[in-house]
Short mmCIF file of C-alpha atoms in Angstrom, two decimals:
data_model
loop_
_atom_site.label_atom_id
_atom_site.label_comp_id
_atom_site.label_asym_id
_atom_site.label_seq_id
_atom_site.Cartn_x
_atom_site.Cartn_y
_atom_site.Cartn_z
CA MET A 1 -21.83 49.86 -39.38
CA PRO A 2 -19.45 50.52 -42.28
CA ILE A 3 -15.83 51.43 -41.46
CA LEU A 4 -16.01 54.07 -44.15
CA ASP A 5 -19.29 55.76 -44.98
CA ILE A 6 -19.23 58.39 -47.70
CA SER A 7 -22.42 60.14 -48.70
CA GLY A 8 -23.10 63.00 -51.06
CA LEU A 9 -19.39 63.83 -51.21
CA ARG A 10 -18.60 66.91 -53.27
CA LYS A 11 -15.31 68.58 -54.09
CA SER A 12 -14.70 71.62 -56.30
CA TYR A 13 -11.55 73.37 -57.40
CA GLY A 14 -12.79 76.85 -58.20
CA ALA A 15 -15.51 76.43 -60.79
CA THR A 16 -14.53 72.83 -61.58
CA GLU A 17 -16.57 70.26 -59.71
CA VAL A 18 -14.49 67.08 -59.48
CA LEU A 19 -16.81 65.14 -57.16
CA ARG A 20 -20.55 65.57 -57.69
CA GLY A 21 -22.09 63.60 -54.87
CA VAL A 22 -20.27 60.32 -54.24
CA ASP A 23 -21.96 57.63 -52.13
CA LEU A 24 -19.82 54.72 -51.03
CA GLN A 25 -19.61 52.38 -48.05
CA VAL A 26 -16.78 50.08 -47.07
CA ARG A 27 -17.51 47.45 -44.43
CA ALA A 28 -15.00 45.94 -42.03
CA GLY A 29 -12.68 43.46 -43.71
CA GLU A 30 -13.79 44.39 -47.20
CA LEU A 31 -11.47 45.00 -50.12
CA VAL A 32 -13.18 47.50 -52.39
CA CYS A 33 -11.61 48.44 -55.71
CA VAL A 34 -12.47 51.72 -57.40
CA ILE A 35 -12.01 51.77 -61.15
CA GLY A 36 -12.74 54.41 -63.74
CA PRO A 37 -11.14 56.66 -66.33
CA SER A 38 -8.48 59.26 -65.46
CA GLY A 39 -10.06 62.43 -64.15
CA SER A 40 -13.13 60.64 -62.82
CA GLY A 41 -12.34 61.84 -59.28
CA LYS A 42 -11.19 58.50 -57.83
CA SER A 43 -8.02 59.83 -56.25
CA THR A 44 -9.70 63.02 -55.07
CA MET A 45 -12.39 60.93 -53.37
CA LEU A 46 -9.68 58.89 -51.66
CA CYS A 47 -7.82 62.00 -50.49
CA CYS A 48 -11.02 63.40 -48.98
CA CYS A 49 -11.26 60.34 -46.72
CA ASN A 50 -8.16 61.36 -44.74
CA LEU A 51 -8.56 65.07 -45.40
CA LEU A 52 -5.49 65.45 -47.59
CA GLU A 53 -8.20 67.18 -49.64
CA THR A 54 -10.94 69.14 -47.93
CA PRO A 55 -14.42 68.19 -49.17
CA THR A 56 -16.69 71.03 -50.23
CA GLY A 57 -19.85 69.09 -49.43
CA GLY A 58 -21.33 65.85 -48.15
CA THR A 59 -20.28 63.73 -45.19
CA ILE A 60 -17.71 61.07 -44.48
CA PHE A 61 -17.68 58.86 -41.42
CA ALA A 62 -14.58 56.81 -40.67
CA ASN A 63 -14.92 54.20 -37.94
CA GLY A 64 -17.88 56.16 -36.57
CA HIS A 65 -16.05 59.52 -36.42
CA GLU A 66 -17.30 62.28 -38.65
CA VAL A 67 -14.34 63.16 -40.87
CA THR A 68 -16.16 66.13 -42.33
CA SER A 69 -16.96 67.68 -38.95
CA PRO A 70 -15.06 70.89 -38.27
CA LEU A 71 -14.25 69.50 -34.83
CA VAL A 72 -12.51 66.37 -36.11
CA ASN A 73 -9.07 65.61 -34.72
CA ILE A 74 -7.29 65.28 -38.04
CA ASN A 75 -4.15 63.67 -36.69
CA ARG A 76 -6.06 61.04 -34.72
CA LEU A 77 -8.27 60.35 -37.74
CA ARG A 78 -5.23 59.81 -39.95
CA GLN A 79 -3.92 57.10 -37.67
CA GLU A 80 -7.16 55.21 -38.23
CA VAL A 81 -7.21 55.87 -41.97
CA GLY A 82 -3.85 54.91 -43.47
CA MET A 83 -2.73 55.78 -46.97
CA VAL A 84 -0.46 54.27 -49.61
CA PHE A 85 0.63 56.55 -52.45
CA GLN A 86 1.13 56.03 -56.16
CA GLN A 87 4.65 57.48 -55.98
CA PHE A 88 5.42 55.65 -52.68
CA ASN A 89 6.53 58.95 -51.06
CA LEU A 90 9.07 57.22 -48.87
CA TYR A 91 11.38 59.51 -46.93
CA PRO A 92 14.65 59.25 -48.87
CA HIS A 93 16.84 60.32 -45.94
CA LEU A 94 15.60 57.53 -43.67
CA SER A 95 16.15 53.76 -43.75
CA ALA A 96 13.20 51.46 -44.45
CA LEU A 97 12.93 50.81 -40.72
CA ASP A 98 12.91 54.51 -39.83
CA ASN A 99 10.40 55.25 -42.59
CA VAL A 100 8.01 52.90 -40.82
CA ALA A 101 9.04 53.82 -37.27
CA LEU A 102 8.88 57.62 -37.62
CA ALA A 103 5.15 58.04 -36.98
CA LEU A 104 5.22 55.32 -34.32
CA ARG A 105 7.69 57.46 -32.41
CA GLN A 106 6.55 60.99 -33.24
CA VAL A 107 2.77 60.46 -33.41
CA GLN A 108 2.15 57.48 -31.15
CA ARG A 109 5.00 58.49 -28.83
CA ARG A 110 6.38 54.99 -28.52
CA SER A 111 9.90 54.40 -27.26
CA ARG A 112 12.73 53.92 -29.75
CA ASP A 113 12.91 50.18 -29.04
CA GLU A 114 9.18 49.60 -29.18
CA ALA A 115 8.83 51.58 -32.42
CA ALA A 116 11.72 49.68 -33.96
CA SER A 117 10.27 46.28 -33.08
CA LEU A 118 6.80 47.21 -34.37
CA ALA A 119 8.36 48.59 -37.55
CA ARG A 120 10.40 45.44 -37.98
CA ALA A 121 7.26 43.33 -37.60
CA ALA A 122 5.47 45.43 -40.24
CA LEU A 123 8.41 45.03 -42.63
CA GLU A 124 8.39 41.26 -42.00
CA GLN A 125 4.71 41.24 -42.87
CA VAL A 126 5.40 42.72 -46.32
CA GLY A 127 8.35 40.38 -46.82
CA LEU A 128 11.07 42.94 -46.29
CA GLY A 129 12.45 41.93 -42.89
CA GLY A 130 15.89 41.72 -44.46
CA LYS A 131 15.79 45.24 -45.86
CA ALA A 132 15.21 47.17 -42.63
CA GLY A 133 18.53 48.99 -42.91
CA SER A 134 18.24 49.80 -46.62
CA TYR A 135 17.51 53.31 -47.85
CA PRO A 136 14.72 53.85 -50.41
CA SER A 137 17.27 54.56 -53.15
CA GLU A 138 18.66 51.06 -52.61
CA LEU A 139 15.26 49.37 -53.06
CA SER A 140 13.34 48.45 -56.21
CA GLY A 141 10.04 50.18 -56.89
CA GLY A 142 8.11 47.15 -55.69
CA GLN A 143 10.12 47.00 -52.48
CA GLN A 144 9.64 50.73 -51.94
CA GLN A 145 5.89 50.37 -52.29
CA ARG A 146 5.90 47.47 -49.83
CA VAL A 147 7.72 49.71 -47.35
CA GLY A 148 4.99 52.28 -48.07
CA ILE A 149 2.39 49.66 -47.17
CA ALA A 150 4.33 48.69 -44.03
CA ARG A 151 4.39 52.37 -43.02
CA ALA A 152 0.59 52.46 -43.20
CA VAL A 153 0.05 49.03 -41.63
CA ALA A 154 2.35 49.67 -38.66
CA LEU A 155 -0.01 52.32 -37.28
CA LYS A 156 -2.76 49.65 -37.05
CA PRO A 157 -5.35 51.67 -38.99
CA GLN A 158 -8.99 50.66 -39.33
CA VAL A 159 -8.82 51.09 -43.09
CA ILE A 160 -6.07 51.71 -45.63
CA LEU A 161 -6.57 53.85 -48.74
CA PHE A 162 -4.48 52.83 -51.75
CA ASP A 163 -4.03 55.45 -54.46
CA GLU A 164 -3.05 53.57 -57.61
CA PRO A 165 -0.40 51.64 -55.68
CA THR A 166 1.02 49.84 -58.70
CA SER A 167 0.74 52.52 -61.40
CA ALA A 168 4.33 53.71 -61.00
CA LEU A 169 5.80 50.20 -61.03
CA ASP A 170 7.48 48.22 -63.76
CA PRO A 171 5.11 45.41 -64.82
CA GLU A 172 7.27 42.65 -63.36
CA LEU A 173 7.14 44.28 -59.92
CA VAL A 174 3.37 44.76 -59.78
CA GLU A 175 2.60 41.25 -58.61
CA ASP A 176 4.80 41.53 -55.48
CA VAL A 177 2.76 44.49 -54.30
CA LEU A 178 -0.58 42.92 -55.19
CA ASN A 179 0.41 39.78 -53.27
CA VAL A 180 1.06 41.86 -50.18
CA MET A 181 -2.39 43.38 -50.57
CA ARG A 182 -4.01 39.95 -50.97
CA ASP A 183 -2.20 38.87 -47.82
CA LEU A 184 -3.50 41.92 -45.96
CA ARG A 185 -7.02 41.02 -47.02
CA THR A 186 -6.74 37.52 -45.62
CA ARG A 187 -5.61 39.12 -42.35
CA GLY A 188 -8.85 41.06 -42.33
CA MET A 189 -7.56 44.54 -43.20
CA THR A 190 -10.20 46.85 -44.64
CA MET A 191 -8.97 48.40 -47.89
CA LEU A 192 -10.23 50.93 -50.40
CA VAL A 193 -8.10 50.68 -53.53
CA VAL A 194 -8.08 52.98 -56.54
CA THR A 195 -6.52 50.91 -59.28
CA HIS A 196 -6.13 50.27 -62.98
CA GLU A 197 -5.27 46.61 -62.31
CA MET A 198 -8.50 45.11 -63.63
CA ALA A 199 -7.34 41.53 -63.17
CA PHE A 200 -6.57 42.23 -59.52
CA ALA A 201 -9.91 43.96 -59.01
CA HIS A 202 -11.68 41.07 -60.69
CA ALA A 203 -9.94 38.36 -58.71
CA ALA A 204 -9.29 39.88 -55.30
CA ALA A 205 -11.95 42.51 -54.63
CA ASP A 206 -15.07 41.88 -52.60
CA ARG A 207 -16.73 44.73 -54.39
CA VAL A 208 -15.91 46.87 -57.43
CA VAL A 209 -16.97 50.49 -57.77
CA PHE A 210 -16.99 52.19 -61.16
CA MET A 211 -16.62 55.98 -61.04
CA ASP A 212 -16.97 58.41 -63.92
CA GLY A 213 -17.53 62.16 -64.04
CA GLY A 214 -17.30 62.58 -60.28
CA VAL A 215 -20.02 60.09 -59.32
CA VAL A 216 -20.32 56.37 -58.63
CA VAL A 217 -21.90 55.01 -61.80
CA GLU A 218 -22.26 51.43 -60.69
CA GLN A 219 -21.01 49.01 -58.10
CA GLY A 220 -21.31 45.36 -57.25
CA THR A 221 -19.39 42.15 -56.98
CA PRO A 222 -16.53 41.78 -59.47
CA ALA A 223 -18.66 39.27 -61.39
CA GLU A 224 -21.56 41.73 -61.64
CA VAL A 225 -19.46 44.72 -62.70
CA PHE A 226 -16.99 43.01 -64.98
CA GLU A 227 -19.12 40.29 -66.54
CA ASN A 228 -22.55 41.82 -66.54
CA PRO A 229 -22.32 45.62 -66.25
CA ARG A 230 -25.66 47.39 -66.18
CA GLU A 231 -24.52 50.84 -67.33
CA ALA A 232 -23.42 51.78 -70.82
CA ARG A 233 -20.57 53.90 -69.46
CA THR A 234 -19.22 50.93 -67.53
CA ARG A 235 -19.42 48.75 -70.59
CA SER A 236 -17.54 51.21 -72.81
CA PHE A 237 -14.87 51.74 -70.12
CA LEU A 238 -14.42 48.00 -69.70
CA ALA A 239 -14.28 47.52 -73.46
CA ARG A 240 -11.27 49.82 -73.56
CA TYR A 241 -9.60 48.09 -70.61
CA GLY A 242 -10.84 44.62 -71.57
CA SER A 243 -7.48 43.42 -72.76
CA ARG A 244 -6.14 43.80 -69.21
CA LEU A 245 -8.75 41.48 -67.77
CA SER A 246 -7.16 38.21 -68.73
CA MET B 1 71.05 87.96 -49.71
CA THR B 2 70.75 91.37 -51.40
CA ALA B 3 69.95 94.60 -49.69
CA GLY B 4 66.59 94.67 -51.47
CA ASP B 5 65.61 91.29 -50.01
CA SER B 6 66.43 92.27 -46.49
CA GLY B 7 64.58 95.58 -46.99
CA PHE B 8 61.51 93.61 -48.03
CA LEU B 9 61.76 91.37 -44.99
CA PHE B 10 62.40 94.35 -42.72
CA THR B 11 59.32 96.10 -44.12
CA PHE B 12 56.77 93.31 -44.29
CA PHE B 13 58.02 90.61 -41.96
CA ASN B 14 59.78 92.55 -39.24
CA PRO B 15 60.34 90.18 -36.26
CA ALA B 16 60.65 92.95 -33.69
CA VAL B 17 57.39 94.58 -34.82
CA ALA B 18 55.70 91.19 -35.05
CA LYS B 19 56.69 90.33 -31.53
CA GLN B 20 55.55 93.66 -30.15
CA TYR B 21 52.08 93.55 -31.72
CA ALA B 22 51.37 89.81 -31.60
CA PRO B 23 49.17 90.21 -28.50
CA ASP B 24 47.05 92.85 -30.29
CA ILE B 25 46.54 90.58 -33.28
CA ALA B 26 45.74 87.64 -31.00
CA ALA B 27 43.20 89.74 -29.13
CA GLY B 28 41.72 90.76 -32.49
CA MET B 29 41.45 87.09 -33.45
CA LEU B 30 39.39 86.41 -30.35
CA VAL B 31 37.00 89.21 -31.23
CA THR B 32 36.76 88.09 -34.87
CA VAL B 33 36.04 84.50 -33.82
CA GLY B 34 33.54 85.71 -31.21
CA VAL B 35 31.58 87.91 -33.62
CA GLY B 36 31.89 85.30 -36.36
CA LEU B 37 30.47 82.50 -34.20
CA ALA B 38 27.67 84.70 -32.92
CA VAL B 39 26.77 85.69 -36.50
CA VAL B 40 26.81 82.11 -37.76
CA VAL B 41 24.56 80.88 -34.96
CA THR B 42 22.00 83.69 -34.95
CA GLY B 43 22.08 84.34 -38.70
CA THR B 44 21.51 80.70 -39.61
CA LEU B 45 18.82 80.21 -36.97
CA LEU B 46 16.99 83.37 -37.99
CA GLY B 47 17.24 82.35 -41.65
CA LEU B 48 15.87 78.90 -40.77
CA ALA B 49 13.00 80.39 -38.80
CA LEU B 50 12.12 82.75 -41.65
CA ALA B 51 12.23 79.96 -44.25
CA VAL B 52 9.97 77.75 -42.13
CA ALA B 53 7.59 80.66 -41.51
CA ARG B 54 7.50 81.28 -45.26
CA ALA B 55 6.73 77.59 -45.83
CA LEU B 56 3.53 77.98 -43.77
CA GLY B 57 2.13 79.47 -46.97
CA ARG B 58 0.42 82.51 -45.44
CA ARG B 59 0.81 85.44 -47.77
CA ALA B 60 0.77 87.93 -44.89
CA LEU B 61 3.82 86.14 -43.50
CA ALA B 62 5.64 85.38 -46.75
CA TRP B 63 5.49 88.85 -48.20
CA PRO B 64 7.49 90.66 -45.47
CA ILE B 65 9.99 87.79 -45.38
CA VAL B 66 10.63 88.03 -49.11
CA ALA B 67 10.93 91.81 -48.85
CA PHE B 68 13.40 91.50 -45.97
CA ALA B 69 15.51 88.91 -47.81
CA ASP B 70 15.57 90.90 -51.05
CA ILE B 71 16.46 94.18 -49.36
CA MET B 72 19.19 92.65 -47.23
CA ARG B 73 20.68 90.88 -50.24
CA SER B 74 20.66 94.10 -52.26
CA LEU B 75 22.43 96.27 -49.71
CA PRO B 76 26.21 96.01 -49.34
CA PRO B 77 26.89 94.68 -45.81
CA LEU B 78 29.05 97.75 -45.15
CA VAL B 79 26.05 99.97 -45.79
CA VAL B 80 23.89 97.96 -43.40
CA LEU B 81 26.61 98.23 -40.79
CA ILE B 82 27.03 101.99 -41.13
CA VAL B 83 23.32 102.71 -41.28
CA LEU B 84 22.71 100.70 -38.11
CA TYR B 85 25.73 102.10 -36.30
CA PHE B 86 24.84 105.71 -36.96
CA GLY B 87 21.08 105.25 -37.22
CA LEU B 88 20.23 103.23 -34.12
CA PRO B 89 21.46 105.81 -31.59
CA SER B 90 19.01 108.34 -32.99
CA LEU B 91 16.28 105.77 -32.31
CA GLY B 92 17.49 105.69 -28.72
CA LEU B 93 19.26 102.37 -29.19
CA PRO B 94 23.01 103.02 -29.11
CA LEU B 95 24.78 99.69 -29.52
CA SER B 96 28.43 98.79 -29.12
CA ALA B 97 30.59 98.21 -32.20
CA PHE B 98 30.50 94.50 -31.38
CA ALA B 99 26.71 94.42 -31.14
CA VAL B 100 26.19 96.42 -34.32
CA THR B 101 28.61 94.28 -36.32
CA TRP B 102 26.93 91.18 -34.97
CA LEU B 103 23.43 92.49 -35.70
CA SER B 104 24.24 93.71 -39.22
CA LEU B 105 25.91 90.51 -40.33
CA THR B 106 23.22 88.42 -38.65
CA LEU B 107 20.56 90.18 -40.72
CA VAL B 108 22.58 89.77 -43.92
CA LEU B 109 23.32 86.09 -43.26
CA ALA B 110 19.70 85.46 -42.26
CA ALA B 111 18.55 86.83 -45.62
CA TYR B 112 20.84 84.53 -47.58
CA ALA B 113 20.20 81.56 -45.28
CA GLU B 114 16.44 82.06 -45.66
CA GLU B 115 16.78 81.99 -49.45
CA SER B 116 19.00 78.87 -49.46
CA ILE B 117 16.81 76.97 -47.00
CA TRP B 118 13.61 78.09 -48.72
CA ALA B 119 15.00 76.82 -52.03
CA GLY B 120 15.78 73.55 -50.26
CA ILE B 121 12.24 73.31 -48.87
CA ARG B 122 10.74 74.04 -52.29
CA ALA B 123 12.84 71.27 -53.83
CA VAL B 124 11.31 68.63 -51.52
CA PRO B 125 8.34 67.07 -53.37
CA ASP B 126 4.86 67.85 -51.95
CA GLY B 127 4.31 64.10 -51.56
CA GLN B 128 6.79 64.04 -48.69
CA LEU B 129 4.72 66.39 -46.57
CA GLU B 130 1.52 64.59 -47.63
CA ALA B 131 2.92 61.20 -46.68
CA ALA B 132 4.05 62.46 -43.30
CA ARG B 133 0.73 64.17 -42.65
CA SER B 134 -1.12 61.01 -43.74
CA THR B 135 0.49 59.15 -40.83
CA GLY B 136 -0.94 61.66 -38.36
CA MET B 137 2.09 63.92 -38.00
CA ARG B 138 1.37 67.57 -37.36
CA TRP B 139 2.60 70.15 -39.84
CA TRP B 140 5.59 71.12 -37.75
CA GLN B 141 6.45 67.47 -37.04
CA ALA B 142 6.41 66.71 -40.76
CA MET B 143 8.53 69.82 -41.30
CA ARG B 144 11.00 68.86 -38.58
CA TRP B 145 11.43 65.18 -39.36
CA VAL B 146 10.72 64.84 -43.06
CA VAL B 147 11.00 68.10 -45.00
CA LEU B 148 13.77 70.02 -43.23
CA PRO B 149 16.36 67.21 -43.13
CA GLN B 150 16.06 66.95 -46.90
CA ALA B 151 15.87 70.71 -47.44
CA LEU B 152 18.89 71.39 -45.26
CA SER B 153 21.02 68.77 -46.91
CA ARG B 154 20.26 70.47 -50.23
CA ALA B 155 20.97 73.87 -48.72
CA VAL B 156 24.33 72.97 -47.21
CA PRO B 157 26.63 73.71 -50.18
CA PRO B 158 25.26 77.18 -50.95
CA LEU B 159 24.85 77.91 -47.25
CA THR B 160 28.38 77.03 -46.11
CA ASN B 161 29.90 79.18 -48.83
CA ARG B 162 27.62 82.01 -47.85
CA ILE B 163 28.40 81.61 -44.17
CA ILE B 164 32.10 81.87 -44.86
CA SER B 165 31.83 84.89 -47.12
CA ILE B 166 29.59 86.71 -44.64
CA THR B 167 31.60 85.92 -41.50
CA LYS B 168 34.68 87.24 -43.31
CA ASN B 169 32.80 90.53 -43.36
CA THR B 170 33.55 90.83 -39.65
CA ALA B 171 36.54 92.79 -41.05
CA LEU B 172 34.02 95.52 -41.87
CA GLY B 173 33.67 96.02 -38.13
CA SER B 174 36.97 97.93 -38.33
CA VAL B 175 34.96 100.79 -39.85
CA VAL B 176 33.02 101.22 -36.62
CA ALA B 177 36.18 100.66 -34.55
CA LEU B 178 35.42 97.09 -33.53
CA ASN B 179 38.74 95.83 -32.17
CA GLU B 180 38.86 92.78 -34.42
CA ILE B 181 41.88 91.55 -36.40
CA LEU B 182 41.97 94.13 -39.18
CA ASN B 183 41.26 97.13 -36.97
CA ASN B 184 43.96 96.13 -34.51
CA ALA B 185 46.41 95.48 -37.33
CA GLN B 186 45.74 98.86 -38.92
CA GLY B 187 46.23 100.58 -35.58
CA ALA B 188 49.42 98.65 -34.92
CA SER B 189 50.90 99.29 -38.35
CA SER B 190 50.34 103.03 -38.20
CA HIS B 191 51.67 103.07 -34.65
CA ALA B 192 54.78 101.13 -35.67
CA GLY B 193 55.15 102.85 -39.03
CA ASN B 194 55.55 99.38 -40.52
CA PRO B 195 53.07 97.15 -42.43
CA THR B 196 54.18 93.93 -40.71
CA PRO B 197 50.99 93.82 -38.54
CA LEU B 198 48.91 93.80 -41.73
CA MET B 199 50.79 90.72 -42.90
CA MET B 200 50.13 89.21 -39.50
CA ALA B 201 46.46 90.05 -39.95
CA ALA B 202 46.37 88.21 -43.27
CA PHE B 203 47.97 85.22 -41.57
CA ALA B 204 45.49 85.45 -38.68
CA TYR B 205 42.56 85.43 -41.12
CA LEU B 206 43.98 82.29 -42.71
CA VAL B 207 44.28 80.65 -39.30
CA VAL B 208 40.64 81.48 -38.56
CA PHE B 209 38.98 80.90 -41.92
CA LEU B 210 41.06 78.28 -43.74
CA PRO B 211 39.88 75.50 -41.38
CA LEU B 212 36.33 76.70 -41.95
CA VAL B 213 36.77 76.47 -45.73
CA VAL B 214 38.26 72.98 -45.42
CA PHE B 215 35.48 71.97 -43.03
CA SER B 216 32.80 73.21 -45.44
CA ARG B 217 34.32 71.13 -48.20
CA TRP B 218 34.24 68.09 -45.94
CA LEU B 219 30.65 68.86 -44.92
CA GLU B 220 29.49 69.16 -48.52
CA GLN B 221 30.96 65.80 -49.39
CA HIS B 222 29.78 63.92 -46.35
CA TRP B 223 26.31 65.34 -45.84
CA GLN B 224 25.08 65.00 -49.41
CA ARG B 225 24.78 61.24 -49.37
CA ARG B 226 21.12 60.71 -50.14
#
């Protein structure tokens, strides 16, 4: 059974239909990268998976729970489906440790000490054990995003959604974040990643999904999608991004 | 020392008069501080509650709040005070001078506090609430732990200034015979036929409000760190 099972997903804003029936499965331990042009609905699709956006049609199952059911417990669902944001969205008034510990305390109702030690472990995992007391403004973009990943990881989700996690970073900081994601994959974390990092998708993904115009146009192994794309739209998209492949 | 100098001192800083009416002024200070504290607490809390309610994003809730804030900010506090003092009894709700002064200034402060805190909430990027919600926090938890701390720290400078200027309006209570500093001083000075109690009142206001002004400066500098 897939951890994430999206079928026929639709989302409209007024008369504009952004998602026109997306079908996508992510199995346990898989790293799936979603690529595609801006405005293709990638981020909207991601936000539907933890109900930051409300789908207008179709179904999503996360870890066997129906996300799209009106009876879903949103706050329990969101602990199983973590999210990492393009703009990091760290809480600027809290230290790195408290950024990670906040939901452990307020949502999972853990004690101060327990939350702090779990948060510390999550920061260690992303290589920021020494920055627990630092505030976001004192961290580089790459470090901030790693704290963002630690915040998601600490809740022990079944799957983490990454919304263009490196798009807001200076090029020299991108690799730090990607390395943390590679490390998560080797630890067996299930990840759905919207990205423009073609080289990362090519090298690290188990599966690559190409979206355009609100639908999945084609998907397959990185070798299939990047080296032997079946669809013309995929080919023309990759031709434009080809220089980033090397 | 010329005769003019001693006449000035006799008129405005008369020790005998000062001694006689010091207890009245002191009693007035207690009332001023009492009303002032009550107004700060209830006005700020009401303003906070209104701003949070407005942040819920329900038009049916936001519209009356905006109307309340705009009306209260348009009316001179003295007018609010007089309208309530003379209007409430006809609604079968006669309140003491203390209660009416407290209620009027609470409503005025709440209106300004709501606007300052709402502006602070609006200035917090949407991504903050989204990030908090994405970790499973409920709306009010995200509000309490993520949005409000940032909104309030932005709202502190305008809010402290507003708090001071509105609590100073406790002097308006003299109009409805609230026995606060100014009212007692006016009574004393007409009783004594000497303005010394008014000078004492000015001094008493400094004693009460100068520390508050200094404290607000300190607060602005030390709470705006991040």
